[in-house]
Amino acid sequence: MRLGLLFLGLLLLGPILSEYGLKLVSEALILGLYAMAFNLLFHQAGLLSFGQAAFFGVGAYAMALLVSRAGWPFLATLPVAVLASALVAFIIGFLSIRLTRIYFTMLTLAFAQLLYAVAHKWYAFTGGDNGITDLRPAGILGESLPFYYLTLLLFALGVGFLAALERSPFGYALRGLRDNRARAEAVGVDGFRHLLLAFVLSGALSGVAGFLQGALQRSVFPDYLFWTRSAEAIISTILGGSGVFLGPAVGAAAFLFLRVLVQANTEYWPFFLGLLLLVMVLFFPRGLAGVWENLAGWVARGVRRGAAGG
Amino acid sequence: MDLGFYLLQLLTGLAYASTLFLLAVGLSLIFGAMGIVNFAHGSFYMLGAYLLYAFSRGQAEGFWTGLILVLAAALVIGALVERLFIRPIYRRPEEYQILLTYALLLILEDLVRFLFGAGYRSLPTPPAFSSPLFLLGTPFPSYYLFLVGLAGLSALLLWAFLYRTRLGAWVRAATQDREMLEALGINVPLLYTGVFAMGIALAALGGAALLPLQAATPGMAVDAVIQAFIVVVIGGLGSVWGALLGAVLIGLLQAFGILFLPEMAMVFPFALMALVLLLRPWGLLGRPPAVRT
């Protein structure tokens, strides 16, 4: 119900936004979807992935290579982008989801950087650091408003899917594994398979986000696969609050707002990202959602005390 | 391609393995004793290189005093970072500890960019090692031998410290049972500060020692931490000897792999890591975990 209202609001927002506004809100939706895909792993499965950029980048490169080298229409590349990022997620996940969560985090970072290095050096295939440019989708999707609606549609589908997943038996199994893997496995949940499936789903959704981002920017560069791109999903999630369903999406919007603000004044954006993450982790581990709940609780207590006093 | 050539390649591999060992052993030690994976470990390696450049003012003559100053500075920085940032979150879930060191990785990379610029910073080989050493008619860069000696000496001192001193026994005990150690009246937080500072100092030493061979850039931090991860995953996380074995394997693999398949050299360490993960996921010298978590 609440989700429906959110989507309706975003639907009505489209025609009143300027070109720049459309681009910014589209980017917020894309980053929101990407961060929510990350949080499927982080919150539901208790897995901290530092390599989400791998799937984001593979989705973007699948689209870009098919459009620019093979002349495919933009939308037709979506299934391939999803499949390619799911496949890469399957391979990385198969190797990374072993033993402990610490291994998982280290290995996701390492494999994602390997893909970055390959994209960076393999000039003949990916164009190296010249990237792939001129990716404006043909037809009306090359215009801002239709593209915004496509982004909104995919965002709504992705978020709806994640909401359904959270309430499904699969979601319960994931949380069980997160809270106590030994017990969850003792009642018959296959830990490795469940975590791997969650990883593949998260990778596929990240691939959709990369597919959209490449078209929005009209270009794809190796930095789509770079580790700071993974940091964007992580920081959006921590900023918004990982424990609330829409927290990562709210965090993504706040993240972009901050980026516009900071980048107008300084080139040292990663420094601010790091500082932001440091402050959130040390003082506000539950993110903006946690700050909001504290404020709400504080106001409610104040009102009650006022009523009791009066 | 004669024997001398292969010996030179062997020495190159071992020299690279030496800096890798200094980098990875601190990561392994910090994880073993404190249970924290330090994603900013490569950043201190990078910081070591930049600090040596700053202390020696880019002059080869300043190498030795510079190296000692780097060690001292890294010990202080390591202790401060542990006190200010790591200590407040010991009791938090491990994800938040990792996120915190990840934040430090972002901050330090940009901080170095701000202080030293984005370009390359390098140092000529110190005068004592400027002439090569001849063996079998092949010139061997004597600085490579110095690196191997430095890492060998560090490994030996570390072994003596961990296995022949009381303090070292406490560090080993901390890897087993922190609460029991506290119950015996040992100041565990202080011990942690020391272990962290020592690990950081080793990484900084590795980064500084590499500077005459390879220029420093702000981007080297994340590459370094990934190399260190590969080394400890192969050798076994938390094991000092595993770090040594992993570093030597990766160093030799790089040195000889580049001869036969230069385009693929970058992928070799990852392939070896994947193989170890499939066959012996806890690493060659690591211990399999008793309970899967």
Coordinates of C-alpha atoms in Angstrom, one line a residue:
Chain A
M1 CA 0.0 0.0 0.0
R2 CA 2.7 2.4 1.0
L3 CA 4.8 1.3 -1.9
G4 CA 1.9 1.8 -4.3
L5 CA 1.6 5.4 -3.0
L6 CA 5.3 6.0 -3.5
F7 CA 5.2 4.7 -7.1
L8 CA 2.1 6.8 -7.8
G9 CA 3.8 9.9 -6.4
L10 CA 6.9 9.3 -8.6
L11 CA 4.6 8.7 -11.6
L12 CA 2.9 12.1 -11.1
L13 CA 6.2 13.8 -10.5
G14 CA 7.4 13.0 -14.0
P15 CA 5.7 15.8 -16.1
I16 CA 6.4 18.6 -13.6
L17 CA 10.2 17.9 -13.5
S18 CA 12.7 19.9 -15.6
E19 CA 15.2 18.0 -17.9
Y20 CA 17.8 18.3 -15.1
G21 CA 15.3 17.2 -12.5
L22 CA 14.3 14.2 -14.5
K23 CA 17.9 13.1 -14.9
L24 CA 18.6 13.5 -11.2
V25 CA 15.5 11.6 -10.1
S26 CA 16.2 8.9 -12.6
E27 CA 19.7 8.6 -11.2
A28 CA 18.3 8.4 -7.7
L29 CA 16.0 5.6 -8.7
I30 CA 18.8 3.7 -10.3
L31 CA 21.1 4.1 -7.4
G32 CA 18.2 3.3 -5.1
L33 CA 17.6 0.0 -6.9
Y34 CA 21.3 -0.8 -6.8
A35 CA 21.5 -0.1 -3.1
M36 CA 18.4 -2.2 -2.4
A37 CA 19.9 -5.1 -4.3
F38 CA 23.0 -4.7 -2.1
N39 CA 20.8 -4.6 1.0
L40 CA 19.1 -7.9 0.0
L41 CA 22.5 -9.4 0.8
F42 CA 23.4 -7.2 3.7
H43 CA 20.2 -7.1 5.7
Q44 CA 18.4 -10.3 4.7
A45 CA 21.3 -12.6 4.3
G46 CA 23.8 -10.9 6.6
L47 CA 26.4 -10.9 3.8
L48 CA 28.5 -7.7 3.3
S49 CA 29.5 -7.5 -0.4
F50 CA 32.2 -5.1 -1.4
G51 CA 31.9 -6.2 -5.0
Q52 CA 28.5 -5.1 -6.1
A53 CA 30.2 -3.0 -8.8
A54 CA 31.0 -6.2 -10.7
F55 CA 27.4 -6.9 -11.4
F56 CA 26.5 -3.2 -12.0
G57 CA 29.3 -2.9 -14.5
V58 CA 28.6 -6.2 -16.2
G59 CA 25.0 -5.1 -16.7
A60 CA 26.2 -1.8 -18.1
Y61 CA 28.9 -3.4 -20.4
A62 CA 26.5 -6.1 -21.7
M63 CA 24.1 -3.3 -22.8
A64 CA 26.9 -1.1 -24.2
L65 CA 28.7 -3.8 -26.1
L66 CA 25.5 -5.2 -27.7
V67 CA 24.2 -1.7 -28.7
S68 CA 27.5 -0.3 -30.0
R69 CA 29.2 -3.4 -31.5
A70 CA 26.2 -5.6 -32.5
G71 CA 23.7 -2.8 -33.2
W72 CA 21.0 -4.3 -30.9
P73 CA 18.1 -2.1 -29.9
F74 CA 18.5 -0.8 -26.4
L75 CA 15.6 -2.6 -24.7
A76 CA 16.5 -5.9 -26.3
T77 CA 19.7 -6.0 -24.4
L78 CA 17.9 -6.0 -21.0
P79 CA 17.5 -9.8 -20.7
V80 CA 21.1 -10.3 -21.7
A81 CA 22.3 -7.7 -19.2
V82 CA 20.3 -9.5 -16.4
L83 CA 21.6 -12.9 -17.5
A84 CA 25.2 -11.8 -17.8
S85 CA 25.3 -10.2 -14.4
A86 CA 23.5 -13.2 -12.8
L87 CA 26.0 -15.5 -14.4
V88 CA 29.0 -13.5 -13.1
A89 CA 27.3 -13.4 -9.7
F90 CA 26.9 -17.2 -9.8
I91 CA 30.7 -17.7 -10.5
I92 CA 31.9 -15.1 -7.9
G93 CA 29.3 -16.3 -5.4
F94 CA 30.2 -20.0 -5.9
L95 CA 33.8 -19.1 -4.9
S96 CA 33.1 -16.5 -2.3
I97 CA 30.3 -18.0 -0.2
R98 CA 32.5 -20.5 1.7
L99 CA 33.4 -20.7 5.3
T100 CA 33.0 -17.3 6.9
R101 CA 31.4 -13.9 6.1
I102 CA 34.8 -12.3 6.4
Y103 CA 36.1 -14.4 3.5
F104 CA 33.0 -13.4 1.5
T105 CA 33.6 -9.7 1.9
M106 CA 37.3 -9.9 1.0
L107 CA 36.7 -12.1 -2.0
T108 CA 33.9 -10.0 -3.5
L109 CA 36.2 -7.0 -3.4
A110 CA 39.0 -8.9 -5.0
F111 CA 37.0 -10.5 -7.8
A112 CA 35.3 -7.2 -8.7
Q113 CA 38.7 -5.4 -8.9
L114 CA 39.8 -8.3 -11.2
L115 CA 36.9 -7.5 -13.6
Y116 CA 37.8 -3.8 -13.4
A117 CA 41.4 -4.5 -14.3
V118 CA 40.3 -6.7 -17.2
A119 CA 37.9 -4.0 -18.5
H120 CA 40.6 -1.4 -18.1
K121 CA 43.3 -3.3 -20.0
W122 CA 41.3 -5.2 -22.7
Y123 CA 41.2 -2.4 -25.2
A124 CA 40.1 -4.5 -28.2
F125 CA 36.9 -5.6 -26.4
T126 CA 35.9 -2.9 -24.0
G127 CA 37.7 0.1 -25.3
G128 CA 39.8 0.3 -22.2
D129 CA 39.6 3.6 -20.3
N130 CA 38.2 5.3 -23.4
G131 CA 35.0 3.4 -22.5
I132 CA 32.0 3.0 -24.8
T133 CA 30.3 6.2 -25.7
D134 CA 27.4 7.4 -27.8
L135 CA 24.9 5.1 -26.2
R136 CA 21.8 7.3 -26.5
P137 CA 18.9 4.8 -26.9
A138 CA 17.2 5.1 -30.3
G139 CA 13.5 6.3 -30.5
I140 CA 11.6 7.9 -27.7
L141 CA 13.7 6.2 -24.9
G142 CA 16.4 8.7 -25.9
E143 CA 14.2 11.4 -24.4
S144 CA 14.2 12.2 -20.7
L145 CA 10.6 11.7 -19.8
P146 CA 10.1 8.3 -21.4
F147 CA 13.4 7.1 -20.0
Y148 CA 12.3 8.3 -16.6
Y149 CA 9.2 6.1 -16.9
L150 CA 11.2 3.1 -18.0
T151 CA 13.5 3.7 -15.0
L152 CA 10.5 4.0 -12.7
L153 CA 8.9 0.8 -14.1
L154 CA 12.1 -1.2 -13.6
F155 CA 12.6 0.3 -10.1
A156 CA 9.0 -0.5 -9.1
L157 CA 9.3 -4.1 -10.5
G158 CA 12.6 -4.6 -8.6
V159 CA 11.4 -3.1 -5.4
G160 CA 8.1 -5.0 -5.6
F161 CA 10.1 -8.2 -6.2
L162 CA 12.3 -7.5 -3.2
A163 CA 9.2 -6.8 -1.0
A164 CA 7.6 -10.1 -2.0
L165 CA 10.9 -11.9 -1.4
E166 CA 11.2 -10.5 2.1
R167 CA 7.9 -12.0 3.0
S168 CA 8.4 -15.3 1.3
P169 CA 9.7 -18.5 2.9
F170 CA 13.0 -17.8 1.1
G171 CA 13.3 -14.5 2.9
Y172 CA 12.6 -16.2 6.3
A173 CA 15.3 -18.8 5.5
L174 CA 17.8 -16.1 4.7
R175 CA 17.2 -14.2 7.9
G176 CA 17.4 -17.5 9.8
L177 CA 20.8 -18.2 8.2
R178 CA 21.9 -14.6 9.1
D179 CA 20.9 -15.0 12.7
N180 CA 22.2 -18.5 13.3
R181 CA 23.5 -20.5 10.5
A182 CA 24.1 -23.6 12.5
R183 CA 20.5 -23.7 13.7
A184 CA 19.0 -22.8 10.4
E185 CA 20.9 -25.7 8.8
A186 CA 19.9 -28.0 11.5
V187 CA 16.2 -27.5 10.6
G188 CA 17.0 -28.3 7.0
V189 CA 17.8 -25.0 5.3
D190 CA 20.7 -25.5 2.8
G191 CA 22.8 -22.5 3.7
F192 CA 25.1 -22.5 0.7
R193 CA 22.3 -22.8 -1.9
H194 CA 20.1 -20.1 -0.3
L195 CA 23.0 -17.6 0.1
L196 CA 24.1 -18.3 -3.5
L197 CA 20.6 -17.8 -4.9
A198 CA 20.4 -14.5 -2.9
F199 CA 23.7 -13.4 -4.3
V200 CA 22.7 -14.2 -7.9
L201 CA 19.4 -12.3 -7.4
S202 CA 21.2 -9.3 -5.9
G203 CA 23.7 -9.4 -8.8
A204 CA 20.9 -9.6 -11.4
L205 CA 19.2 -6.5 -9.9
S206 CA 22.5 -4.7 -9.7
G207 CA 22.9 -5.5 -13.4
V208 CA 19.5 -3.9 -14.2
A209 CA 20.7 -0.8 -12.4
G210 CA 24.0 -0.8 -14.4
F211 CA 22.0 -1.3 -17.6
L212 CA 19.9 1.8 -16.8
Q213 CA 22.8 3.9 -15.6
G214 CA 24.8 3.3 -18.8
A215 CA 21.9 4.5 -20.9
L216 CA 21.3 7.5 -18.7
Q217 CA 24.9 8.6 -18.9
R218 CA 25.0 7.6 -22.6
S219 CA 28.4 6.0 -21.9
V220 CA 30.1 3.1 -20.0
F221 CA 33.6 3.3 -18.5
P222 CA 35.7 0.9 -16.5
D223 CA 34.9 2.9 -13.4
Y224 CA 31.4 1.3 -13.5
L225 CA 33.3 -1.8 -12.2
F226 CA 35.6 0.1 -9.8
W227 CA 35.5 -0.5 -6.0
T228 CA 34.3 3.1 -5.3
R229 CA 31.1 2.2 -7.3
S230 CA 30.5 -0.6 -4.8
A231 CA 31.0 1.9 -2.1
E232 CA 28.1 4.0 -3.4
A233 CA 25.7 1.1 -2.8
I234 CA 27.1 0.5 0.7
I235 CA 27.1 4.1 1.8
S236 CA 23.6 4.7 0.4
T237 CA 22.4 1.8 2.4
I238 CA 24.2 2.7 5.7
L239 CA 23.1 6.3 5.2
G240 CA 19.4 5.4 4.8
G241 CA 19.4 2.6 7.3
S242 CA 19.8 -1.0 6.4
G243 CA 17.1 -2.3 8.8
V244 CA 14.2 -0.5 7.0
F245 CA 12.9 -1.8 3.7
L246 CA 13.1 1.4 1.8
G247 CA 16.1 2.7 3.7
P248 CA 18.7 2.2 1.0
A249 CA 16.5 4.0 -1.6
V250 CA 16.0 6.9 0.7
G251 CA 19.8 6.8 1.4
A252 CA 20.5 6.8 -2.3
A253 CA 18.5 10.0 -2.8
A254 CA 20.3 11.7 0.2
F255 CA 23.6 10.4 -1.2
L256 CA 23.0 12.1 -4.6
F257 CA 21.8 15.3 -3.0
L258 CA 25.1 15.4 -1.0
R259 CA 27.1 14.6 -4.1
V260 CA 25.7 17.5 -6.0
L261 CA 26.3 19.7 -3.0
V262 CA 29.9 18.6 -2.3
Q263 CA 31.1 18.2 -5.9
A264 CA 30.2 21.8 -6.6
N265 CA 32.8 22.8 -4.1
T266 CA 35.6 20.2 -4.0
E267 CA 37.1 17.4 -6.1
Y268 CA 37.8 15.4 -2.9
W269 CA 34.4 13.5 -3.0
P270 CA 35.7 10.1 -1.8
F271 CA 37.2 11.8 1.3
F272 CA 33.7 13.0 2.2
L273 CA 32.2 9.6 1.4
G274 CA 34.7 8.0 3.8
L275 CA 34.0 10.6 6.4
L276 CA 30.3 10.2 6.1
L277 CA 30.6 6.4 6.4
L278 CA 32.9 6.8 9.4
V279 CA 30.4 9.1 11.2
M280 CA 27.4 6.9 10.4
V281 CA 29.1 3.7 11.6
L282 CA 30.5 5.3 14.8
F283 CA 27.5 7.4 15.8
F284 CA 24.4 6.5 13.7
P285 CA 24.6 2.8 12.8
R286 CA 20.9 2.6 12.1
G287 CA 21.1 5.4 9.5
L288 CA 18.6 8.2 8.8
A289 CA 15.8 5.7 9.6
G290 CA 17.3 5.3 13.1
V291 CA 17.7 9.0 13.5
W292 CA 14.1 9.5 12.5
E293 CA 12.8 6.8 14.9
N294 CA 14.8 8.4 17.7
L295 CA 13.3 11.8 16.9
A296 CA 9.8 10.4 16.7
G297 CA 10.2 8.5 20.0
W298 CA 11.6 11.6 21.6
V299 CA 8.7 13.7 20.4
A300 CA 6.1 11.1 21.4
R301 CA 7.6 10.9 24.9
G302 CA 7.6 14.6 25.1
V303 CA 3.9 14.8 24.1
R304 CA 2.9 12.1 26.6
R305 CA 4.9 13.8 29.4
G306 CA 3.2 17.1 28.5
A307 CA -0.2 15.5 28.5
A308 CA 0.5 13.9 31.9
G309 CA 1.7 17.1 33.3
G310 CA -1.3 19.1 32.0
Chain B
M1 CA 67.9 -18.1 -21.6
D2 CA 70.6 -19.5 -19.3
L3 CA 70.6 -20.4 -15.7
G4 CA 71.6 -16.8 -14.6
F5 CA 68.5 -15.5 -16.3
Y6 CA 66.2 -17.8 -14.3
L7 CA 68.1 -17.0 -11.1
L8 CA 67.5 -13.3 -11.8
Q9 CA 63.8 -14.0 -12.3
L10 CA 63.7 -16.1 -9.1
L11 CA 65.3 -13.2 -7.2
T12 CA 62.8 -10.7 -8.7
G13 CA 60.0 -13.0 -7.5
L14 CA 61.4 -13.3 -4.1
A15 CA 61.9 -9.5 -3.8
Y16 CA 58.3 -9.0 -4.7
A17 CA 57.3 -11.7 -2.3
S18 CA 59.3 -9.9 0.5
T19 CA 57.2 -6.7 0.3
L20 CA 54.0 -8.9 -0.1
F21 CA 55.0 -10.7 3.1
L22 CA 55.5 -7.5 5.1
L23 CA 52.1 -6.3 3.8
A24 CA 50.2 -9.5 4.4
V25 CA 51.6 -10.7 7.7
G26 CA 50.3 -7.6 9.5
L27 CA 46.8 -8.2 8.1
S28 CA 47.0 -11.8 9.2
L29 CA 48.3 -10.9 12.7
I30 CA 45.6 -8.2 13.2
F31 CA 42.9 -10.7 12.2
G32 CA 44.4 -13.5 14.2
A33 CA 44.7 -11.5 17.4
M34 CA 41.8 -9.0 17.1
G35 CA 39.4 -10.7 14.7
I36 CA 39.3 -7.6 12.5
V37 CA 39.9 -7.7 8.8
N38 CA 41.6 -4.4 8.1
F39 CA 40.4 -3.2 4.7
A40 CA 42.6 -0.1 5.2
H41 CA 45.7 -2.2 5.4
G42 CA 46.9 -1.4 1.9
S43 CA 46.4 2.3 2.7
F44 CA 49.1 2.1 5.4
Y45 CA 51.3 0.3 2.9
M46 CA 50.7 3.3 0.6
L47 CA 51.2 5.7 3.5
G48 CA 54.6 4.1 4.2
A49 CA 55.8 4.7 0.6
Y50 CA 54.6 8.4 0.7
L51 CA 56.0 9.0 4.2
L52 CA 59.4 7.7 3.0
Y53 CA 59.2 10.0 0.1
A54 CA 58.4 12.9 2.4
F55 CA 61.0 12.1 5.1
S56 CA 63.9 11.6 2.5
R57 CA 62.7 14.6 0.5
G58 CA 62.9 12.4 -2.6
Q59 CA 66.7 12.0 -2.1
A60 CA 68.3 8.6 -2.1
E61 CA 70.7 9.7 0.7
G62 CA 67.8 10.1 3.0
F63 CA 66.7 6.5 2.6
W64 CA 68.0 5.1 6.0
T65 CA 66.9 7.8 8.3
G66 CA 63.7 8.0 6.3
L67 CA 63.0 4.3 6.8
I68 CA 63.5 4.6 10.6
L69 CA 61.2 7.6 10.7
V70 CA 58.5 5.7 8.7
L71 CA 58.6 2.9 11.2
A72 CA 58.3 5.3 14.1
A73 CA 55.5 7.3 12.4
A74 CA 53.6 4.1 11.4
L75 CA 53.7 2.8 15.0
V76 CA 52.2 6.1 16.3
I77 CA 49.6 6.3 13.5
G78 CA 48.6 2.7 14.0
A79 CA 48.2 3.1 17.7
L80 CA 46.2 6.3 17.2
V81 CA 43.9 4.8 14.6
E82 CA 43.2 1.8 16.9
R83 CA 42.5 4.0 19.9
L84 CA 40.3 6.6 18.0
F85 CA 38.4 4.4 15.5
I86 CA 38.7 0.7 16.1
R87 CA 38.3 0.5 19.9
P88 CA 34.8 2.1 20.1
I89 CA 33.4 -0.7 17.9
Y90 CA 34.9 -3.9 19.3
R91 CA 31.5 -5.0 20.6
R92 CA 29.6 -4.2 17.4
P93 CA 28.8 -6.8 14.8
E94 CA 31.7 -7.6 12.6
E95 CA 30.1 -5.9 9.5
Y96 CA 30.5 -2.6 11.2
Q97 CA 34.1 -3.1 12.0
I98 CA 34.8 -3.9 8.4
L99 CA 32.8 -0.9 7.2
L100 CA 34.8 1.3 9.5
T101 CA 38.2 0.2 8.0
Y102 CA 36.6 0.5 4.6
A103 CA 35.8 4.2 5.4
L104 CA 39.4 4.7 6.4
L105 CA 40.4 3.2 3.0
L106 CA 38.4 5.9 1.2
I107 CA 39.6 8.7 3.5
L108 CA 43.3 7.8 3.3
E109 CA 43.4 7.5 -0.5
D110 CA 42.0 11.0 -0.9
L111 CA 44.1 12.4 1.9
V112 CA 47.2 11.3 0.1
R113 CA 46.0 12.7 -3.1
F114 CA 45.4 16.0 -1.3
L115 CA 48.8 16.1 0.4
F116 CA 51.0 14.7 -2.4
G117 CA 49.0 15.1 -5.6
A118 CA 47.7 12.4 -7.9
G119 CA 51.0 11.9 -9.8
Y120 CA 53.8 9.4 -9.3
R121 CA 56.3 9.8 -6.4
S122 CA 59.5 7.8 -6.6
L123 CA 62.9 7.5 -4.9
P124 CA 66.2 6.5 -6.5
T125 CA 67.9 3.3 -5.2
P126 CA 69.9 4.2 -2.0
P127 CA 73.7 4.6 -2.8
A128 CA 74.7 1.4 -0.9
F129 CA 72.8 -0.6 -3.5
S130 CA 73.4 1.4 -6.6
S131 CA 75.9 -1.1 -8.2
P132 CA 74.7 -4.7 -9.1
L133 CA 76.1 -7.9 -7.7
F134 CA 77.6 -10.3 -10.3
L135 CA 76.7 -14.0 -10.0
L136 CA 77.4 -16.5 -12.8
G137 CA 78.1 -13.5 -15.0
T138 CA 74.7 -12.1 -14.5
P139 CA 74.2 -8.7 -12.8
F140 CA 71.7 -9.0 -9.9
P141 CA 70.2 -5.8 -8.5
S142 CA 71.6 -5.7 -5.0
Y143 CA 68.5 -3.9 -3.7
Y144 CA 66.5 -7.0 -4.4
L145 CA 68.8 -8.9 -2.1
F146 CA 68.3 -6.2 0.5
L147 CA 64.5 -6.7 0.3
V148 CA 64.8 -10.4 0.7
G149 CA 67.1 -9.9 3.7
L150 CA 64.7 -7.3 5.2
A151 CA 61.7 -9.6 4.9
G152 CA 63.7 -12.6 6.2
L153 CA 64.9 -10.6 9.2
S154 CA 61.4 -9.4 9.9
A155 CA 60.0 -12.9 9.8
L156 CA 62.7 -14.1 12.1
L157 CA 62.1 -11.3 14.6
L158 CA 58.4 -11.9 14.4
W159 CA 58.9 -15.6 15.1
A160 CA 61.2 -14.8 18.1
F161 CA 58.7 -12.3 19.4
L162 CA 55.6 -14.6 19.1
Y163 CA 57.2 -17.8 20.3
R164 CA 60.1 -16.7 22.6
T165 CA 58.7 -13.8 24.6
R166 CA 55.9 -13.5 27.2
L167 CA 54.3 -10.7 25.3
G168 CA 54.2 -12.8 22.2
A169 CA 52.6 -15.6 24.1
W170 CA 49.9 -13.2 25.2
V171 CA 49.3 -12.2 21.6
R172 CA 49.0 -15.9 20.6
A173 CA 46.7 -16.4 23.6
A174 CA 44.5 -13.5 22.4
T175 CA 43.8 -15.4 19.2
Q176 CA 42.5 -18.3 21.3
D177 CA 40.5 -16.8 24.1
R178 CA 40.3 -13.1 24.8
E179 CA 38.1 -13.5 27.9
M180 CA 40.4 -15.9 29.6
L181 CA 43.3 -13.6 29.0
E182 CA 41.4 -10.7 30.6
A183 CA 40.6 -12.9 33.5
L184 CA 44.3 -13.6 34.1
G185 CA 44.7 -9.8 34.5
I186 CA 46.2 -8.9 31.2
N187 CA 45.4 -5.6 29.7
V188 CA 43.9 -6.8 26.5
P189 CA 42.9 -3.4 25.0
L190 CA 46.5 -2.3 25.4
L191 CA 47.7 -5.5 23.8
Y192 CA 45.3 -4.9 20.9
T193 CA 46.7 -1.4 20.4
G194 CA 50.2 -2.8 20.3
V195 CA 49.3 -5.6 17.8
F196 CA 47.5 -3.2 15.5
A197 CA 50.4 -0.7 15.6
M198 CA 52.8 -3.5 14.9
G199 CA 50.8 -4.7 11.9
I200 CA 50.5 -1.2 10.5
A201 CA 54.3 -0.6 11.0
L202 CA 55.0 -3.8 9.0
A203 CA 52.8 -2.8 6.2
A204 CA 54.3 0.7 6.1
L205 CA 57.8 -0.8 6.1
G206 CA 56.8 -3.0 3.1
G207 CA 55.4 0.0 1.2
A208 CA 58.4 2.1 2.0
A209 CA 60.9 -0.6 1.0
L210 CA 59.2 -0.9 -2.4
L211 CA 59.5 2.8 -3.2
P212 CA 62.9 2.6 -4.9
L213 CA 61.6 -0.1 -7.2
Q214 CA 58.1 1.1 -7.8
A215 CA 56.6 4.7 -7.7
A216 CA 53.8 5.4 -5.3
T217 CA 50.3 6.5 -6.4
P218 CA 47.1 7.0 -4.4
G219 CA 45.5 4.1 -6.3
M220 CA 48.1 1.6 -4.9
A221 CA 46.2 1.2 -1.6
V222 CA 43.3 -0.9 -2.9
D223 CA 45.5 -3.0 -5.2
A224 CA 47.8 -3.7 -2.2
V225 CA 45.0 -4.8 0.1
I226 CA 43.7 -7.1 -2.6
Q227 CA 47.1 -8.6 -3.1
A228 CA 47.4 -9.1 0.7
F229 CA 43.9 -10.8 0.8
I230 CA 45.0 -13.2 -2.0
V231 CA 48.2 -14.0 0.0
V232 CA 46.3 -14.6 3.3
V233 CA 43.5 -16.6 1.6
I234 CA 46.1 -18.9 0.0
G235 CA 48.2 -19.2 3.1
G236 CA 45.4 -19.2 5.7
L237 CA 43.9 -16.2 7.4
G238 CA 45.5 -15.6 10.8
S239 CA 48.6 -17.7 10.2
V240 CA 52.0 -16.0 10.1
W241 CA 53.7 -18.9 8.2
G242 CA 50.7 -19.0 5.8
A243 CA 51.4 -15.3 5.0
L244 CA 55.0 -16.2 4.2
L245 CA 54.1 -19.2 2.1
G246 CA 51.4 -17.3 0.2
A247 CA 53.7 -14.4 -0.4
V248 CA 56.4 -16.6 -1.9
L249 CA 53.9 -18.5 -4.1
I250 CA 52.4 -15.3 -5.5
G251 CA 55.8 -13.6 -5.9
L252 CA 57.2 -16.6 -7.9
L253 CA 54.0 -17.0 -9.8
Q254 CA 54.1 -13.4 -10.9
A255 CA 57.8 -13.5 -11.8
F256 CA 57.7 -16.7 -13.9
G257 CA 54.1 -16.3 -15.1
I258 CA 55.0 -13.0 -16.8
L259 CA 57.7 -14.9 -18.8
F260 CA 55.3 -17.4 -20.3
L261 CA 52.0 -15.7 -20.5
P262 CA 52.5 -12.0 -20.1
E263 CA 48.8 -11.0 -20.9
M264 CA 47.5 -13.4 -18.2
A265 CA 50.0 -12.6 -15.5
M266 CA 47.4 -10.4 -13.7
V267 CA 44.9 -13.2 -13.5
F268 CA 47.3 -15.9 -12.1
P269 CA 47.1 -14.9 -8.5
F270 CA 43.3 -14.9 -8.7
A271 CA 43.4 -18.3 -10.4
L272 CA 45.6 -19.8 -7.7
M273 CA 43.4 -18.3 -5.0
A274 CA 40.3 -19.8 -6.7
L275 CA 42.0 -23.2 -6.8
V276 CA 42.9 -23.0 -3.1
L277 CA 39.4 -21.9 -2.2
L278 CA 37.9 -24.9 -4.0
L279 CA 40.3 -27.5 -2.6
R280 CA 41.2 -26.1 0.8
P281 CA 39.0 -23.1 1.6
W282 CA 40.7 -22.3 4.9
G283 CA 44.1 -21.9 3.2
L284 CA 47.2 -24.0 2.9
L285 CA 48.4 -23.5 6.4
G286 CA 45.2 -22.4 8.0
R287 CA 43.1 -24.4 10.4
P288 CA 39.6 -25.5 9.3
P289 CA 37.0 -23.7 11.5
A290 CA 35.4 -26.0 14.1
V291 CA 31.9 -24.6 13.7
R292 CA 30.6 -23.2 10.5
T293 CA 29.3 -19.7 11.0

